[in-house]
XYZ file of C-alpha atoms in Angstrom:
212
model
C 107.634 105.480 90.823
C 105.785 105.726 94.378
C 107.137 108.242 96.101
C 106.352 110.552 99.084
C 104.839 113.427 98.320
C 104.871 115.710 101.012
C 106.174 116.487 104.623
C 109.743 115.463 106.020
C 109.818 113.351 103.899
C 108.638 115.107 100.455
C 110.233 113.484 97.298
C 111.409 110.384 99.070
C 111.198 107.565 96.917
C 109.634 104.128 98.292
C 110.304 100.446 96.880
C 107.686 98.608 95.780
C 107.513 94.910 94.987
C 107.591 93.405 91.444
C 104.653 91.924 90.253
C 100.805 92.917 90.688
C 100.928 91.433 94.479
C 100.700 95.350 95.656
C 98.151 98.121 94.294
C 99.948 101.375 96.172
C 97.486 104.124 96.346
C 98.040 106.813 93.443
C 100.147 109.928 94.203
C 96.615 111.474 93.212
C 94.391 109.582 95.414
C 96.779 110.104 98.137
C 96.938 114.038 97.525
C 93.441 114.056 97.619
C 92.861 112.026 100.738
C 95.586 114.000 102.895
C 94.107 116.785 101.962
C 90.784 115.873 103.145
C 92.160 114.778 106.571
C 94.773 117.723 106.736
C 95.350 118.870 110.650
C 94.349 115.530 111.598
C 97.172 113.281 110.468
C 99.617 116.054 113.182
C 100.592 113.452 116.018
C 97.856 111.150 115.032
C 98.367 107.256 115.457
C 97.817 105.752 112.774
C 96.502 101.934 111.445
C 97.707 100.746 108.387
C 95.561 97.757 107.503
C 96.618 95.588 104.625
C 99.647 97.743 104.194
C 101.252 96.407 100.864
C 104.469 99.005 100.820
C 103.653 100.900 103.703
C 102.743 104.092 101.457
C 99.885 105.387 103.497
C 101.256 104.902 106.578
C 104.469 106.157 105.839
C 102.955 109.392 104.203
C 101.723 110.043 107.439
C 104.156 110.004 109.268
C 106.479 111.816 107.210
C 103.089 114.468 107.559
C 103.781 114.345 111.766
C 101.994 111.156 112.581
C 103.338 110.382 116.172
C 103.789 106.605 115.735
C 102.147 103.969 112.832
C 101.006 100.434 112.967
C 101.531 98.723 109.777
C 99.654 95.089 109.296
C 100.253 92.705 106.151
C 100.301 88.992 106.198
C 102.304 88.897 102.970
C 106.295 88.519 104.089
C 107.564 90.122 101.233
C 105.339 93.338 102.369
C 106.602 92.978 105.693
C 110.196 92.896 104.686
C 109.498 96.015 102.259
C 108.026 98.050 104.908
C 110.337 97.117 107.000
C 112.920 98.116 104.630
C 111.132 101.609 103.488
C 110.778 102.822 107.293
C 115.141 101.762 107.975
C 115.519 103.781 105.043
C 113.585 106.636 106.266
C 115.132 106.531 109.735
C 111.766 105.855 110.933
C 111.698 102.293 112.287
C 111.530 103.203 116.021
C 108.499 105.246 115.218
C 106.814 102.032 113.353
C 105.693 98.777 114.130
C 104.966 96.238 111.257
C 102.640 93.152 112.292
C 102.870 90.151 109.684
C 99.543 88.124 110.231
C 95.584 88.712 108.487
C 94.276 92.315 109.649
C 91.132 90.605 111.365
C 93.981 88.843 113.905
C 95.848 92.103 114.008
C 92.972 93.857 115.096
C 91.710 91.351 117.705
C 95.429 90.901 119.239
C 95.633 95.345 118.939
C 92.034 95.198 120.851
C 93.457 92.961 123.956
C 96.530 95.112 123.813
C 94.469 98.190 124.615
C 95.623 100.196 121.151
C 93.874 103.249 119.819
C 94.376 105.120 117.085
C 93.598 108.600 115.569
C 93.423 107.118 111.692
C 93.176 104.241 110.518
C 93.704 102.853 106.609
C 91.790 100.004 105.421
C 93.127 99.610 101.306
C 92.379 95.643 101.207
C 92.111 93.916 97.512
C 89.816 95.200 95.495
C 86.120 93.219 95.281
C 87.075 90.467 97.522
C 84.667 91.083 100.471
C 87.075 92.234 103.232
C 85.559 95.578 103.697
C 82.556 94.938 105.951
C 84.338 91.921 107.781
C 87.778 94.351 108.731
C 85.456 96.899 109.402
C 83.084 94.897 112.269
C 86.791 93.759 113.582
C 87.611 97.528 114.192
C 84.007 98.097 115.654
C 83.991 94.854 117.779
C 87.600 96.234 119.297
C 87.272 99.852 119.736
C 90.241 100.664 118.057
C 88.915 103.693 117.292
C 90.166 107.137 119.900
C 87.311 109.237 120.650
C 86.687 111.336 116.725
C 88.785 109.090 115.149
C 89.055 108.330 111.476
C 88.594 105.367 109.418
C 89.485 105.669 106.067
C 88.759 102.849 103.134
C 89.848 102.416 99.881
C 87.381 100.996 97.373
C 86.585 100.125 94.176
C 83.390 102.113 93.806
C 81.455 98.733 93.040
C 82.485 97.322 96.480
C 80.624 100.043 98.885
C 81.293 99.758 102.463
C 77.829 99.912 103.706
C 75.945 98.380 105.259
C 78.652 99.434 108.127
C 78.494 97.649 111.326
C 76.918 99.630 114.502
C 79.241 102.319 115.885
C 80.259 103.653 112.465
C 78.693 105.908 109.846
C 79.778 106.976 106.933
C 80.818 110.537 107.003
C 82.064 111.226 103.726
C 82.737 109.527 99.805
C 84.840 110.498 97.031
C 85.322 108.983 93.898
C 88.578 109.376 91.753
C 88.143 107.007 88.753
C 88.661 103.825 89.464
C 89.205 104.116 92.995
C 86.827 105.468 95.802
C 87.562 106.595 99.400
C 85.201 106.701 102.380
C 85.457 107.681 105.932
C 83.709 106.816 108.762
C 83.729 108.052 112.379
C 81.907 106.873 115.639
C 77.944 107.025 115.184
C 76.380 109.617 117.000
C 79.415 111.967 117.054
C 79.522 115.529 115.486
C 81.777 115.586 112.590
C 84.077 118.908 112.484
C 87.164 120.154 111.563
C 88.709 119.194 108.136
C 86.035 119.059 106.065
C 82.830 117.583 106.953
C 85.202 114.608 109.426
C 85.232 114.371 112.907
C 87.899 116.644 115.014
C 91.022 114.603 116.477
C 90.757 114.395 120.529
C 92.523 112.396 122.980
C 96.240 113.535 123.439
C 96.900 114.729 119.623
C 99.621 117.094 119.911
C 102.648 117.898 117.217
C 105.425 115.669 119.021
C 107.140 113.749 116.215
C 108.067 110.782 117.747
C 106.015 107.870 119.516
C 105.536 108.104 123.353
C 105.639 104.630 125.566
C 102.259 102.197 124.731
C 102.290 103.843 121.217
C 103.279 100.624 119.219
């Protein structure tokens, strides 16, 4: 059952697709990586990046993420998420883009999008780490101390990262491993050892115009 598991939202249950098509992130992996990121995620916009049911990004925003992008090029993930946010009474604060994250990224760039967080939980072992990750580099995406976060199978490291991200942190939780990176050459602070949240992150729960 994937559910979420705290916030406005705490105890909400989410559909999922039949079928091994989706790998949600574990109730403990996601614990343990809201945790890390704690204040953060508070009127943060977030990136979800091969989205699958929308669990990350919906977790955050039931946590007080402002607004959330969601990107999946499968249609039956689009029509889930789209489905899990109408049930939430969250679609006005979402935006769900069906196409490959690499286009999503380059079409977010010329829109002039930044975000607090972003999620990057691609298949496991099938080399779209380091490509989805120059995208988000090549763009900007990032806001001043932002976030990226990537799921991993721990034999599919994200390094070598492209230039204007570092690493800034690894855990490993069985089978699955998480990393963030921020922008190279910035001081990492508040939760933890990542990078404060700048640029206009306040506690408002809803999105404000240019969010999505």
């Amino acid at each position: 059952m994937l559910r979420v598991i705290a916030g406005a939202a705490r105890g909400r249950r989410l559909r999922t697709l039949p079928g091994q098509h989706t790998r949600p992130t574990s109730d403990r992996v996601k614990e343990a990586l809201f945790n890390i990121l704690g204040r953060a995620v508070q009127g943060a916009r977030v990136l979800d990046l091969y989205a699958g049911t929308g669990n990350l990004g919906i977790e955050a925003l039931s946590r007080g993420a402002r607004s959330a992008v969601f990107v999946d090029a499968h249609r039956g993930c689009q029509r889930l998420i789209a489905a899990n946010l109408a049930a939430l009474g969250w679609a006005g604060r979402a935006r769900v883009m069906g196409m490959d994250a690499r286009d999503a990224i380059r079409l977010l760039g010329r829109e002039g999008r930044r975000f607090h967080i972003v999620f990057v939980d691609p298949p496991y072992e099938r080399g779209l780490v380091q490509p989805t990750l120059a995208a988000l580099a090549a763009e900007g995406l990032l806001t001043p101390g932002g976030i990226v976060v990537v799921e991993h199978s721990p034999r599919e490291e994200p390094e070598p990262v492209p230039p204007g991200l570092e690493v800034r942190d690894r855990r490993r939780y069985g089978a699955t491993a998480l990393s963030f990176l921020g922008e190279s050459g910035r001081e990492p602070g508040g939760a933890g050892e990542l990078p404060d949240m700048e640029s206009g992150v306040d506690d408002a729960p809803g999105p404000v115009p240019g969010d999505l």
